[in-house]
Backbone as CSV, one residue per row, in Angstrom:
resi,resn,N_x,N_y,N_z,CA_x,CA_y,CA_z,C_x,C_y,C_z
1,MET,48.390,-63.086,-56.102,48.743,-63.706,-54.960,47.162,-62.818,-53.957
2,ARG,47.398,-64.247,-53.144,46.378,-62.785,-51.308,46.948,-63.946,-50.449
3,PHE,46.795,-63.119,-49.162,47.508,-63.617,-48.250,47.040,-62.893,-46.920
4,ASP,46.158,-64.042,-46.269,45.142,-63.721,-45.438,45.382,-64.293,-43.993
5,ILE,46.093,-62.777,-42.926,46.739,-62.562,-41.512,46.254,-62.991,-40.974
6,LEU,45.727,-64.445,-39.633,44.794,-63.663,-38.188,46.052,-63.675,-37.758
7,THR,45.192,-62.058,-36.989,46.302,-61.700,-35.747,45.716,-60.535,-35.363
8,LEU,46.531,-61.164,-33.890,45.223,-59.826,-32.673,45.923,-58.543,-32.597
9,PHE,46.468,-57.983,-33.586,47.278,-56.670,-33.617,46.883,-56.343,-35.415
10,PRO,46.143,-56.330,-36.053,46.011,-55.754,-37.254,47.003,-54.705,-38.096
11,GLN,46.084,-53.699,-36.668,47.070,-52.104,-36.582,48.295,-52.499,-37.214
12,MET,49.472,-53.830,-36.984,50.538,-53.073,-37.173,50.865,-52.995,-38.393
13,PHE,50.327,-53.908,-39.498,50.428,-53.990,-40.769,50.408,-52.660,-41.376
14,ALA,50.410,-51.869,-41.103,49.398,-50.892,-41.980,50.408,-49.920,-42.619
15,PRO,51.113,-50.040,-41.524,52.919,-49.218,-41.995,53.747,-49.469,-43.202
16,PHE,53.123,-51.552,-42.755,54.023,-51.883,-43.932,53.502,-51.743,-45.577
17,LEU,52.496,-52.328,-45.442,50.828,-52.128,-46.425,51.135,-50.625,-47.150
18,GLU,51.787,-50.089,-47.080,51.793,-48.223,-46.598,53.245,-47.817,-47.341
19,ASN,54.444,-48.404,-47.172,55.098,-47.638,-47.412,56.947,-48.550,-48.417
20,GLY,57.068,-48.464,-48.911,58.722,-48.894,-49.414,58.454,-49.389,-50.259
21,VAL,59.500,-50.159,-51.602,58.902,-50.059,-52.533,57.803,-51.532,-53.009
22,THR,57.319,-52.327,-51.975,56.172,-53.414,-52.083,55.210,-52.809,-51.677
23,ARG,54.747,-51.512,-51.899,53.545,-50.438,-51.449,52.833,-50.774,-52.242
24,ARG,53.442,-51.137,-54.176,52.756,-51.109,-54.445,52.180,-52.260,-55.427
25,ALA,52.717,-52.911,-54.955,52.157,-54.064,-55.088,50.393,-54.912,-54.278
26,PHE,50.422,-53.764,-53.293,49.657,-53.471,-52.342,48.507,-52.541,-52.577
27,ALA,48.999,-51.490,-52.728,47.940,-51.067,-54.131,48.011,-50.700,-55.210
28,SER,47.734,-52.522,-55.284,47.751,-52.472,-57.317,46.841,-53.512,-57.062
29,GLY,46.602,-54.370,-55.703,46.398,-55.900,-55.419,46.971,-57.042,-56.144
30,GLN,48.536,-56.865,-56.814,48.932,-57.713,-57.384,49.013,-58.406,-56.096
31,VAL,49.086,-57.678,-54.915,49.525,-58.641,-53.531,48.350,-58.471,-52.412
32,GLU,47.478,-58.793,-52.818,46.425,-58.576,-51.951,46.769,-59.813,-50.419
33,VAL,46.486,-58.661,-49.133,46.391,-59.147,-47.714,45.063,-58.684,-47.173
34,HIS,44.408,-59.501,-46.246,43.620,-59.698,-46.653,43.633,-59.669,-43.423
35,LEU,42.645,-58.774,-43.583,43.442,-59.190,-41.884,42.522,-59.681,-41.410
36,TRP,42.306,-60.606,-40.589,41.358,-60.970,-39.006,41.998,-61.104,-37.865
37,ASN,41.303,-60.632,-37.134,41.182,-60.484,-35.738,40.331,-61.389,-35.152
38,PRO,41.193,-62.170,-34.490,40.642,-64.168,-33.744,38.969,-63.699,-33.070
39,ARG,39.326,-61.672,-32.223,39.216,-61.378,-31.021,37.499,-61.015,-31.725
40,ASP,37.557,-60.628,-33.077,36.170,-60.268,-33.131,35.043,-61.039,-32.946
41,PHE,35.654,-61.940,-33.720,34.820,-63.647,-33.110,35.290,-64.408,-32.341
42,ALA,35.116,-64.510,-30.766,35.387,-64.198,-29.902,34.269,-63.627,-29.369
43,GLU,33.322,-65.432,-28.823,31.885,-64.840,-27.421,32.370,-64.322,-25.976
44,GLY,31.195,-63.334,-25.623,31.003,-63.236,-24.244,31.414,-61.061,-24.715
45,ASN,31.293,-60.700,-23.831,31.187,-59.395,-22.811,32.890,-58.135,-23.710
46,TYR,34.218,-59.956,-22.850,35.550,-59.380,-23.154,36.387,-59.881,-23.759
47,ARG,35.223,-60.430,-25.067,36.086,-60.954,-26.411,37.058,-61.584,-26.132
48,ARG,37.452,-62.559,-25.463,38.881,-63.255,-24.767,38.643,-64.496,-25.357
49,VAL,40.225,-64.567,-26.161,41.437,-65.101,-26.786,41.851,-66.097,-26.581
50,ASP,42.121,-65.965,-24.967,43.171,-67.165,-24.109,43.083,-67.255,-22.805
51,ASP,43.002,-68.732,-22.605,43.157,-69.132,-21.093,44.205,-69.803,-20.767
52,ARG,43.993,-70.065,-18.641,45.310,-70.380,-18.035,45.323,-71.728,-19.154
53,PRO,46.850,-71.732,-19.046,47.001,-73.470,-19.345,46.716,-74.807,-19.046
54,PHE,46.161,-75.986,-19.090,46.141,-77.062,-18.505,47.138,-77.838,-17.990
55,GLY,47.722,-77.999,-16.542,48.764,-77.967,-15.819,49.377,-77.436,-15.005
56,GLY,48.861,-75.959,-15.708,49.834,-75.676,-15.394,50.743,-74.636,-15.224
57,GLY,51.117,-73.435,-15.418,52.783,-72.795,-15.891,52.584,-71.791,-16.267
58,PRO,52.988,-70.639,-16.609,53.005,-68.964,-16.605,52.571,-68.948,-18.047
59,GLY,51.575,-68.006,-17.990,51.978,-67.366,-19.578,50.480,-67.704,-19.989
60,MET,49.901,-67.418,-20.927,48.342,-67.376,-21.723,47.820,-68.633,-23.037
61,VAL,47.312,-69.050,-22.534,47.114,-70.155,-23.801,46.083,-69.427,-24.425
62,MET,46.120,-69.553,-26.658,45.115,-69.107,-27.390,44.528,-69.668,-27.490
63,LEU,42.601,-69.489,-27.171,42.161,-70.586,-27.741,42.131,-70.880,-28.107
64,ALA,41.705,-72.360,-28.819,40.754,-72.473,-30.356,39.933,-72.357,-31.293
65,ASP,38.559,-71.824,-30.369,37.226,-71.558,-30.680,37.538,-70.674,-31.645
66,PRO,38.292,-69.919,-31.029,38.155,-68.134,-32.112,38.793,-68.420,-32.799
67,LEU,39.674,-69.063,-32.782,40.838,-69.345,-33.818,39.925,-70.311,-35.285
68,GLN,38.770,-70.697,-34.349,39.022,-71.221,-35.499,38.077,-71.026,-36.304
69,ARG,37.014,-69.697,-35.358,36.510,-68.869,-36.616,36.257,-68.866,-37.413
70,CYS,37.211,-67.624,-36.739,38.389,-66.591,-37.773,38.432,-67.359,-39.388
71,LEU,39.196,-68.467,-38.548,39.928,-69.461,-39.537,38.473,-69.786,-41.170
72,ASP,37.893,-70.185,-40.087,37.000,-70.364,-40.881,36.213,-69.202,-41.594
73,ALA,35.758,-68.183,-41.510,35.815,-67.004,-42.011,36.442,-66.996,-43.214
74,ALA,38.048,-66.380,-42.916,39.225,-66.479,-43.287,39.046,-67.303,-44.851
75,GLN,38.791,-68.786,-44.470,38.481,-69.752,-45.191,37.580,-69.471,-46.803
76,GLN,36.262,-69.575,-45.707,35.039,-68.995,-46.980,35.072,-67.490,-48.086
77,SER,36.074,-67.409,-47.011,36.156,-65.578,-47.874,37.237,-65.806,-48.947
78,ARG,37.813,-66.086,-48.325,39.223,-67.096,-50.004,38.679,-67.555,-50.914
79,ALA,38.062,-68.937,-50.573,36.981,-70.009,-51.556,35.787,-68.817,-52.451
80,GLN,35.411,-67.651,-52.258,34.755,-66.802,-52.903,35.183,-66.545,-53.642
81,ALA,36.663,-65.503,-53.547,37.913,-65.143,-54.400,38.395,-66.150,-55.156
82,LEU,38.653,-66.306,-54.666,39.856,-67.655,-55.210,39.149,-69.295,-55.781
83,PRO,37.861,-69.267,-56.371,37.393,-71.073,-56.140,38.811,-71.588,-57.047
84,GLU,39.394,-71.094,-58.103,39.721,-72.314,-58.490,40.895,-73.081,-58.100
85,GLU,41.437,-72.263,-56.378,42.240,-72.743,-55.911,41.874,-74.006,-54.521
86,ALA,42.972,-74.821,-55.315,41.844,-75.956,-54.859,43.229,-76.050,-52.838
87,VAL,43.664,-75.917,-52.561,44.175,-76.144,-51.111,44.952,-74.260,-50.640
88,VAL,44.569,-74.354,-50.054,44.862,-73.332,-48.959,45.720,-74.004,-48.003
89,PRO,47.346,-73.365,-47.840,48.212,-73.267,-46.518,47.515,-72.474,-46.104
90,VAL,47.830,-73.517,-44.887,48.112,-72.495,-43.076,48.955,-72.192,-42.801
91,VAL,50.082,-71.096,-42.337,51.225,-70.993,-42.141,50.862,-71.152,-39.893
92,LEU,51.901,-71.245,-39.580,52.388,-71.051,-38.206,53.784,-70.678,-38.029
93,PHE,54.323,-68.972,-37.478,55.233,-69.266,-37.308,55.436,-70.003,-35.838
94,SER,55.913,-70.267,-35.666,56.594,-71.582,-34.885,58.072,-71.559,-34.927
95,PRO,59.023,-72.076,-33.575,59.979,-72.303,-33.225,60.474,-73.725,-34.142
96,ILE,59.809,-74.540,-34.112,60.036,-75.672,-34.090,59.832,-75.890,-36.184
97,GLY,59.089,-74.685,-36.942,58.866,-74.917,-37.992,59.761,-74.668,-39.024
98,HIS,59.822,-74.885,-40.108,61.510,-75.494,-41.214,62.017,-73.523,-40.783
99,THR,63.913,-73.506,-40.653,63.949,-72.081,-40.596,63.930,-71.380,-42.589
100,LEU,63.092,-70.416,-42.618,63.019,-69.738,-43.655,64.821,-68.864,-44.503
101,HIS,64.182,-69.537,-46.120,65.584,-69.551,-47.286,64.958,-69.405,-48.066
102,HIS,66.284,-68.297,-48.874,65.478,-67.764,-50.469,65.073,-69.036,-50.629
103,GLY,65.751,-70.666,-50.522,64.858,-70.965,-51.626,63.680,-71.583,-51.315
104,ALA,63.469,-71.928,-49.826,61.810,-71.547,-49.516,60.644,-70.347,-50.305
105,VAL,60.996,-68.864,-50.137,60.238,-68.198,-50.110,60.632,-67.898,-51.626
106,ALA,61.359,-68.884,-52.662,61.211,-68.114,-54.225,60.777,-69.198,-54.268
107,GLN,60.070,-70.270,-53.182,58.688,-71.561,-54.048,57.409,-71.168,-52.766
108,TRP,57.499,-69.492,-52.614,55.545,-69.733,-52.697,56.107,-68.272,-52.859
109,ALA,56.951,-67.265,-53.409,56.574,-66.607,-53.934,55.303,-67.302,-55.585
110,GLN,56.076,-68.456,-55.794,54.956,-69.265,-57.703,53.893,-69.120,-56.841
111,GLY,53.157,-69.395,-55.198,52.003,-69.739,-55.612,51.381,-68.491,-55.754
112,SER,49.842,-69.054,-54.461,49.148,-68.028,-54.683,48.679,-67.810,-53.243
113,GLY,49.533,-67.737,-52.904,49.510,-66.863,-51.442,49.288,-68.381,-50.118
114,ALA,48.797,-67.715,-49.130,48.449,-68.351,-47.904,48.045,-68.005,-47.092
115,ILE,47.704,-68.383,-45.953,46.587,-68.440,-44.751,48.465,-68.138,-43.393
116,LEU,48.299,-66.473,-43.441,49.022,-67.388,-41.949,49.015,-66.410,-40.488
117,LEU,49.415,-67.887,-40.028,48.649,-67.755,-38.616,49.292,-66.819,-37.727
118,CYS,49.031,-66.185,-36.833,50.356,-64.895,-36.238,49.385,-65.653,-34.211
119,GLY,50.065,-66.292,-33.983,50.765,-66.696,-32.690,51.052,-65.833,-31.943
120,ARG,50.354,-65.547,-30.820,50.699,-64.292,-29.087,50.650,-65.115,-27.795
121,TYR,50.880,-65.101,-27.001,51.377,-65.248,-25.879,51.824,-66.031,-25.515
122,GLU,52.259,-67.314,-24.539,52.638,-68.777,-24.014,51.993,-69.805,-25.740
123,GLY,51.297,-69.257,-26.537,51.419,-70.400,-27.530,49.662,-70.987,-28.530
124,ILE,49.315,-71.814,-28.970,47.910,-72.298,-28.578,47.516,-73.950,-28.969
125,ASP,46.395,-73.443,-28.550,46.363,-74.505,-28.182,46.199,-75.872,-29.720
126,GLN,46.713,-76.577,-29.351,47.261,-77.688,-29.923,46.665,-78.592,-30.816
127,ARG,45.555,-78.310,-29.765,44.880,-78.962,-31.131,44.248,-77.927,-32.578
128,PHE,43.823,-77.103,-31.895,43.798,-75.967,-33.675,44.874,-76.047,-34.097
129,ILE,46.161,-76.732,-34.106,47.022,-77.014,-34.623,47.019,-78.076,-35.267
130,ASP,47.220,-78.854,-34.592,46.963,-80.419,-35.046,45.408,-80.120,-36.380
131,ALA,43.911,-79.626,-36.869,42.640,-79.766,-37.504,43.134,-79.151,-38.354
132,ASN,44.659,-78.407,-38.719,43.969,-76.660,-39.507,45.817,-76.870,-39.701
133,VAL,46.287,-76.627,-39.519,47.687,-76.573,-39.820,48.484,-76.414,-41.027
134,THR,49.604,-76.326,-41.790,50.148,-77.245,-42.670,51.081,-76.990,-43.399
135,HIS,52.244,-76.426,-42.214,52.903,-75.632,-42.784,53.607,-74.285,-41.174
136,GLN,54.663,-75.307,-40.599,54.969,-74.105,-40.102,56.684,-73.877,-39.921
137,ILE,56.992,-72.568,-40.102,58.416,-71.845,-40.990,58.994,-71.013,-39.551
138,SER,59.475,-70.572,-38.890,61.002,-70.696,-37.543,61.892,-69.588,-38.462
139,LEU,62.254,-68.066,-38.069,62.538,-67.239,-39.140,64.025,-67.338,-38.369
140,GLY,64.188,-68.348,-36.616,65.531,-69.092,-36.614,65.705,-68.707,-34.559
141,ASP,66.352,-69.590,-34.108,66.443,-70.212,-33.960,66.483,-68.046,-32.371
142,PHE,66.214,-68.107,-31.761,65.168,-67.141,-31.323,63.260,-66.861,-30.985
143,VAL,62.543,-66.550,-30.584,62.026,-66.264,-29.527,61.101,-65.101,-30.388
144,LEU,59.947,-63.821,-30.568,59.512,-63.109,-31.034,58.054,-62.894,-29.737
145,SER,58.050,-61.974,-29.380,56.957,-61.853,-28.865,55.774,-61.912,-29.929
146,GLY,55.486,-62.744,-31.275,53.958,-62.622,-31.212,54.163,-63.090,-32.742
147,GLY,53.638,-63.585,-33.307,54.180,-64.577,-35.350,53.793,-62.999,-36.653
148,GLU,52.984,-61.563,-35.164,53.417,-60.495,-37.380,55.126,-60.450,-37.784
149,LEU,55.713,-60.465,-36.774,56.649,-59.792,-37.505,57.642,-61.510,-37.900
150,ALA,57.142,-61.688,-37.681,57.773,-63.002,-39.025,56.855,-63.620,-40.245
151,ALA,56.020,-62.903,-39.758,53.927,-62.675,-41.105,54.508,-61.312,-42.406
152,LEU,55.498,-60.014,-41.364,55.993,-58.907,-41.868,56.906,-59.806,-42.981
153,VAL,57.793,-60.289,-42.717,59.135,-61.124,-43.076,59.216,-61.439,-44.406
154,LEU,58.227,-62.059,-43.679,57.254,-63.301,-45.572,56.737,-62.394,-46.339
155,LEU,55.749,-61.511,-46.065,55.245,-60.920,-46.722,56.206,-60.163,-47.583
156,ASP,57.760,-59.761,-46.874,58.031,-58.682,-47.323,59.220,-59.089,-48.857
157,ALA,59.472,-60.701,-48.335,60.431,-61.271,-48.988,60.254,-61.948,-50.812
158,ILE,58.739,-62.774,-49.917,57.883,-63.204,-51.573,57.040,-61.343,-52.637
159,THR,57.022,-61.049,-51.944,55.821,-59.630,-52.423,57.147,-59.273,-53.543
160,ARG,58.337,-58.392,-53.029,59.210,-58.853,-53.618,59.553,-59.518,-55.197
161,LEU,59.769,-60.427,-54.989,59.714,-60.963,-55.983,59.088,-61.532,-56.889
162,GLN,57.641,-61.156,-57.533,56.723,-60.419,-57.727,57.319,-60.144,-59.120
163,PRO,56.523,-60.413,-60.265,57.267,-59.433,-61.870,56.332,-57.938,-61.115
164,GLY,57.471,-56.426,-61.606,56.821,-55.882,-61.366,57.252,-55.012,-60.242
165,VAL,57.655,-55.794,-59.557,57.530,-54.521,-57.656,58.460,-54.483,-57.979
166,LEU,59.904,-54.324,-58.086,61.079,-54.226,-57.964,61.134,-52.826,-59.625
167,ASN,62.089,-51.330,-58.845,62.604,-50.798,-60.330,62.682,-51.758,-61.494
168,ASP,64.233,-52.406,-60.668,64.902,-53.075,-61.889,64.122,-54.694,-61.336
169,ALA,64.292,-55.214,-63.216,63.006,-56.430,-63.309,64.594,-57.274,-62.460
170,GLY,65.442,-57.115,-62.695,66.593,-57.866,-62.722,67.613,-57.726,-61.385
171,SER,66.975,-56.907,-60.673,67.293,-56.484,-59.263,67.832,-58.117,-58.207
172,PHE,66.917,-58.298,-58.370,65.984,-59.118,-57.188,67.234,-60.709,-57.860
173,GLN,67.567,-60.563,-58.203,68.817,-61.546,-59.088,69.834,-61.522,-58.555
174,GLN,70.506,-60.215,-58.134,71.549,-60.228,-57.454,71.761,-60.117,-56.244
175,ASP,70.592,-60.783,-55.701,70.321,-60.717,-54.258,71.158,-61.553,-53.338
176,SER,71.981,-61.904,-52.348,72.675,-62.461,-52.153,71.038,-63.823,-51.967
177,PHE,72.349,-64.826,-51.849,71.658,-65.944,-51.698,70.911,-66.736,-53.292
178,ASN,70.921,-65.979,-53.676,69.904,-66.029,-55.420,70.919,-66.649,-56.193
179,PRO,70.083,-68.221,-56.737,71.124,-69.049,-57.550,71.644,-67.857,-58.823
180,ALA,71.353,-66.636,-58.999,72.013,-66.347,-60.300,73.120,-65.925,-59.394
181,LEU,74.389,-65.708,-58.016,75.006,-65.766,-57.698,75.227,-66.959,-56.641
182,ASP,75.079,-68.120,-57.240,75.133,-69.725,-56.602,75.193,-69.831,-55.979
183,GLY,74.505,-68.782,-54.585,74.174,-69.368,-53.287,74.665,-68.924,-53.250
184,LEU,75.772,-67.247,-53.402,76.311,-67.299,-52.497,76.158,-65.200,-52.273
185,LEU,76.760,-65.006,-51.009,76.320,-63.304,-50.800,76.750,-62.343,-51.822
186,ASP,75.818,-61.324,-51.689,76.714,-60.400,-52.479,77.521,-59.427,-52.300
187,CYS,78.227,-58.664,-53.323,79.418,-57.787,-53.621,78.586,-56.639,-53.548
188,PRO,79.521,-55.854,-52.349,79.719,-54.696,-51.479,79.657,-53.864,-52.778
189,HIS,78.982,-52.829,-52.382,78.223,-51.547,-53.652,78.678,-50.384,-53.142
190,TYR,79.329,-49.583,-54.129,78.863,-47.535,-53.961,78.915,-46.624,-55.176
191,THR,79.209,-45.829,-54.889,78.196,-44.886,-55.179,78.939,-42.784,-55.300
192,ARG,78.002,-42.054,-55.813,78.689,-41.039,-54.979,78.892,-40.634,-53.538
193,PRO,80.238,-39.629,-53.293,81.756,-38.708,-54.940,81.777,-40.212,-54.320
194,GLU,83.029,-40.474,-55.459,84.656,-41.261,-56.102,84.884,-40.781,-54.623
195,VAL,85.247,-40.153,-54.115,86.430,-40.092,-52.813,85.736,-39.519,-50.958
196,TRP,85.382,-40.345,-50.600,84.458,-40.140,-49.376,85.447,-40.385,-48.227
197,GLN,85.285,-38.742,-47.176,86.318,-38.895,-46.189,87.613,-39.427,-46.599
198,GLY,87.941,-39.802,-47.046,89.507,-40.265,-47.785,89.585,-41.229,-48.475
199,HIS,88.635,-42.465,-48.036,88.456,-43.276,-48.728,87.149,-43.504,-51.006
200,SER,88.618,-43.923,-51.078,87.484,-43.433,-52.695,86.951,-45.388,-52.825
201,VAL,86.288,-45.625,-54.021,85.466,-46.174,-54.640,86.724,-47.411,-54.970
202,PRO,87.120,-48.618,-55.239,87.894,-49.343,-55.941,87.774,-49.510,-57.404
203,ALA,89.281,-49.251,-57.638,89.732,-48.835,-58.869,88.991,-50.268,-59.989
204,PRO,88.571,-51.151,-60.187,88.401,-51.875,-60.686,86.494,-51.222,-61.445
205,LEU,85.853,-51.330,-60.550,84.234,-50.523,-60.595,84.462,-49.210,-61.119
206,LEU,84.921,-48.122,-61.680,85.941,-46.933,-62.656,86.629,-47.194,-63.454
207,SER,86.740,-48.179,-63.918,87.146,-48.704,-65.048,87.011,-48.472,-66.366
208,GLY,85.063,-49.081,-66.693,84.186,-49.616,-67.487,84.766,-50.690,-68.155
209,HIS,86.115,-51.361,-67.585,85.556,-52.434,-68.785,84.796,-53.330,-67.674
210,HIS,83.966,-53.783,-68.452,82.657,-54.605,-68.237,83.541,-56.209,-67.666
211,ALA,83.829,-56.854,-68.071,84.764,-57.998,-67.938,85.085,-58.363,-66.247
212,HIS,86.743,-57.033,-66.107,86.940,-56.704,-65.244,86.302,-56.430,-64.003
213,ILE,85.693,-55.216,-64.192,84.427,-55.423,-63.250,83.564,-56.870,-62.839
214,GLU,82.875,-56.949,-63.800,81.950,-58.457,-62.856,83.448,-59.389,-61.832
215,ARG,84.166,-59.368,-62.632,84.884,-60.258,-61.876,85.697,-60.066,-60.753
216,TRP,86.237,-58.569,-60.776,86.497,-57.768,-59.201,84.650,-58.083,-57.971
217,ARG,83.815,-58.488,-58.742,82.056,-57.826,-58.360,83.043,-60.049,-57.969
218,ARG,83.163,-60.350,-58.723,82.476,-62.218,-58.954,83.261,-62.560,-57.346
219,GLU,84.716,-62.091,-57.152,85.658,-61.768,-56.775,85.543,-61.457,-54.871
220,GLN,84.729,-60.839,-55.092,84.167,-59.667,-53.805,83.509,-60.583,-52.830
221,SER,82.260,-61.095,-53.845,81.274,-61.660,-53.174,81.801,-63.203,-52.951
222,LEU,83.171,-64.191,-53.683,84.051,-65.341,-52.802,84.452,-65.376,-52.248
223,ARG,84.897,-64.100,-51.746,85.349,-63.676,-51.100,84.593,-63.414,-49.136
224,LEU,84.383,-62.547,-49.591,82.629,-62.116,-48.098,81.893,-63.257,-47.376
225,THR,81.847,-64.303,-48.306,80.651,-65.792,-48.197,82.643,-66.488,-47.234
226,ALA,83.529,-66.918,-47.895,84.503,-67.622,-46.875,84.676,-67.637,-45.728
227,GLN,85.158,-65.318,-45.669,84.268,-65.259,-44.001,83.949,-64.993,-43.829
228,GLN,82.714,-64.892,-44.034,81.343,-65.086,-43.421,80.022,-65.783,-42.748
229,ARG,80.172,-66.573,-44.180,79.418,-68.419,-44.372,79.680,-68.336,-45.038
230,PRO,80.857,-69.737,-44.530,82.099,-70.535,-45.345,80.222,-71.308,-45.782
231,GLN,79.952,-72.369,-45.141,79.464,-73.321,-45.258,78.859,-72.898,-46.103
232,LEU,77.936,-71.689,-47.041,77.097,-71.654,-48.568,78.669,-71.797,-49.615
233,LEU,80.006,-70.914,-49.176,80.990,-71.850,-49.884,81.181,-73.012,-50.675
234,GLN,80.821,-73.933,-49.265,80.816,-75.023,-49.639,79.983,-75.698,-50.192
235,GLN,78.418,-75.204,-49.854,77.705,-76.215,-51.127,77.321,-76.321,-52.545
236,ALA,78.022,-74.586,-52.474,77.890,-73.793,-53.871,79.622,-75.483,-54.313
237,ARG,80.329,-75.194,-53.934,81.311,-76.385,-53.950,80.762,-77.985,-54.600
238,ARG,79.757,-78.346,-53.903,79.273,-79.682,-53.677,78.247,-79.083,-54.772
239,GLN,77.551,-78.417,-55.275,77.148,-78.243,-56.827,77.402,-77.290,-58.230
240,GLY,78.818,-77.798,-57.549,79.733,-77.397,-58.095,79.747,-76.253,-59.815
241,ARG,79.451,-75.332,-59.025,78.959,-74.000,-59.049,80.384,-73.023,-58.945
242,LEU,81.286,-74.068,-58.414,82.716,-72.812,-58.634,83.315,-72.922,-60.113
243,THR,84.104,-72.447,-60.406,84.878,-72.059,-61.782,86.656,-72.391,-60.941
244,ALA,86.895,-73.217,-61.715,88.086,-73.220,-61.264,89.649,-72.113,-61.510
245,GLN,88.371,-70.956,-62.122,89.127,-69.890,-61.832,88.744,-68.929,-59.915
246,ASP,87.697,-69.389,-59.874,86.563,-69.283,-58.415,88.578,-69.613,-57.675
247,GLU,88.215,-71.005,-57.715,89.069,-72.126,-57.052,90.670,-71.262,-56.268
248,ALA,90.948,-70.476,-57.069,92.502,-70.235,-58.042,91.851,-68.876,-56.987
249,PHE,91.222,-67.996,-57.161,91.463,-67.279,-55.893,91.149,-67.613,-54.582
250,LEU,89.610,-68.257,-53.875,89.702,-69.221,-53.238,91.235,-69.348,-52.423
251,ARG,92.424,-69.255,-53.391,93.211,-69.833,-52.348,94.245,-69.187,-52.466
252,THR,93.773,-67.783,-52.669,95.353,-66.349,-52.469,94.538,-65.734,-50.981
253,LEU,93.579,-66.704,-50.902,92.577,-65.715,-49.753,93.267,-66.396,-48.175
254,PRO,93.271,-66.058,-46.868,93.947,-66.669,-45.465,92.781,-67.241,-45.361
255,THR,93.727,-68.249,-44.258,92.595,-69.211,-43.822,91.660,-68.390,-42.712
256,ALA,91.022,-68.925,-42.886,90.244,-68.058,-41.195,89.598,-69.350,-40.408
257,PRO,90.262,-68.556,-39.276,90.538,-69.907,-38.326,88.493,-71.033,-37.972
258,ASP,89.611,-71.551,-37.228,88.184,-72.599,-37.121,87.199,-72.420,-35.320
259,ASP,86.608,-72.638,-35.417,85.579,-72.483,-34.036,86.717,-72.568,-33.175
260,ALA,86.945,-74.151,-32.955,88.518,-74.158,-31.745,89.435,-72.732,-31.165
261,ASP,89.181,-72.457,-32.508,91.037,-71.536,-32.033,90.328,-69.962,-31.763
262,ILE,88.868,-70.508,-32.978,88.458,-68.798,-31.965,88.485,-69.116,-30.463
263,ALA,87.686,-70.830,-30.084,87.032,-70.581,-28.752,88.777,-70.510,-27.242
264,GLY,89.595,-70.549,-28.562,91.209,-71.207,-27.392,92.023,-69.843,-26.615
265,HIS,90.336,-68.549,-27.300,91.413,-67.313,-27.269,90.581,-66.681,-26.172
C-alpha cells in the first residue's frame, strides 16, 4: 500500500511516521508514504504557489500549474513502482466531500493506497480539481487551515487496519463502529488497581465468568450508544443486528430527552 501526499508542509508528517503503533508499518514499508511539495515544482525565484482570486475577495488560491507538475511527478513515480495499478485515486480533503466513517475507511484499507492532496489558503483553482480529483473527503462540518491534519487522520485510520500493525490482530474488531460490534460504540475499559480513588472495577469484569463479562460489555455498549449516538442504535435495529435480549435491556434504560426538550430548557 502506498500513499503519495502533496503538501506545502511535508515536515508535519515526520513525527507521525516515526511514532506510535503505526510506525512499524511505515518503517517496514508495509505502508509507504511519499511526500511531494508543490513548491518544488513552482517557477520563478520565489517559487510561488498561490495568487489572488479572480473576482476579488479575501485569501489566496493555490495555482493549478505547480500542483499539476507535482501531481504528474507523483503519478509517474507511482506508475513505475506499481505498474499493475490501473487507477490511482486522487483525494482532496474538502468541506464538500463525503464525511469519513468506518465503512469508508475499511474500503480504503482494502486498496493499494491513493494520492492525497492537501489544500491550503482559500482553496485550489477549481480547474485543477475538475481535471484531476476523483474523491473528496470531509472530516466533518468544520474548516481546518489545511488538508494535512485530515490526511494524517485518514492515514492513521487505514494503517491500523493493516494485518500485523496492531499488537493484537483482533483488537481493531472491538473498535467503536466496527461491524463486530454491530456498528455500536465500544464499552468502557478498566485496568489495575481494582479500586482507584474509592471507585471499584465493575463486578462482572472480576467474576471470571466469560459469558457474564461478554453480556456486561454488550449492555454497556448498548447503553452508551443509546445515550450518546442513538442514530447508530437505530441503524443497527434497521439492519436486524439487535437481539431480543438487547431490546429487553434497552427497555430498562431511561428515555433520553429529545432535541426539543433540551432546547426548551
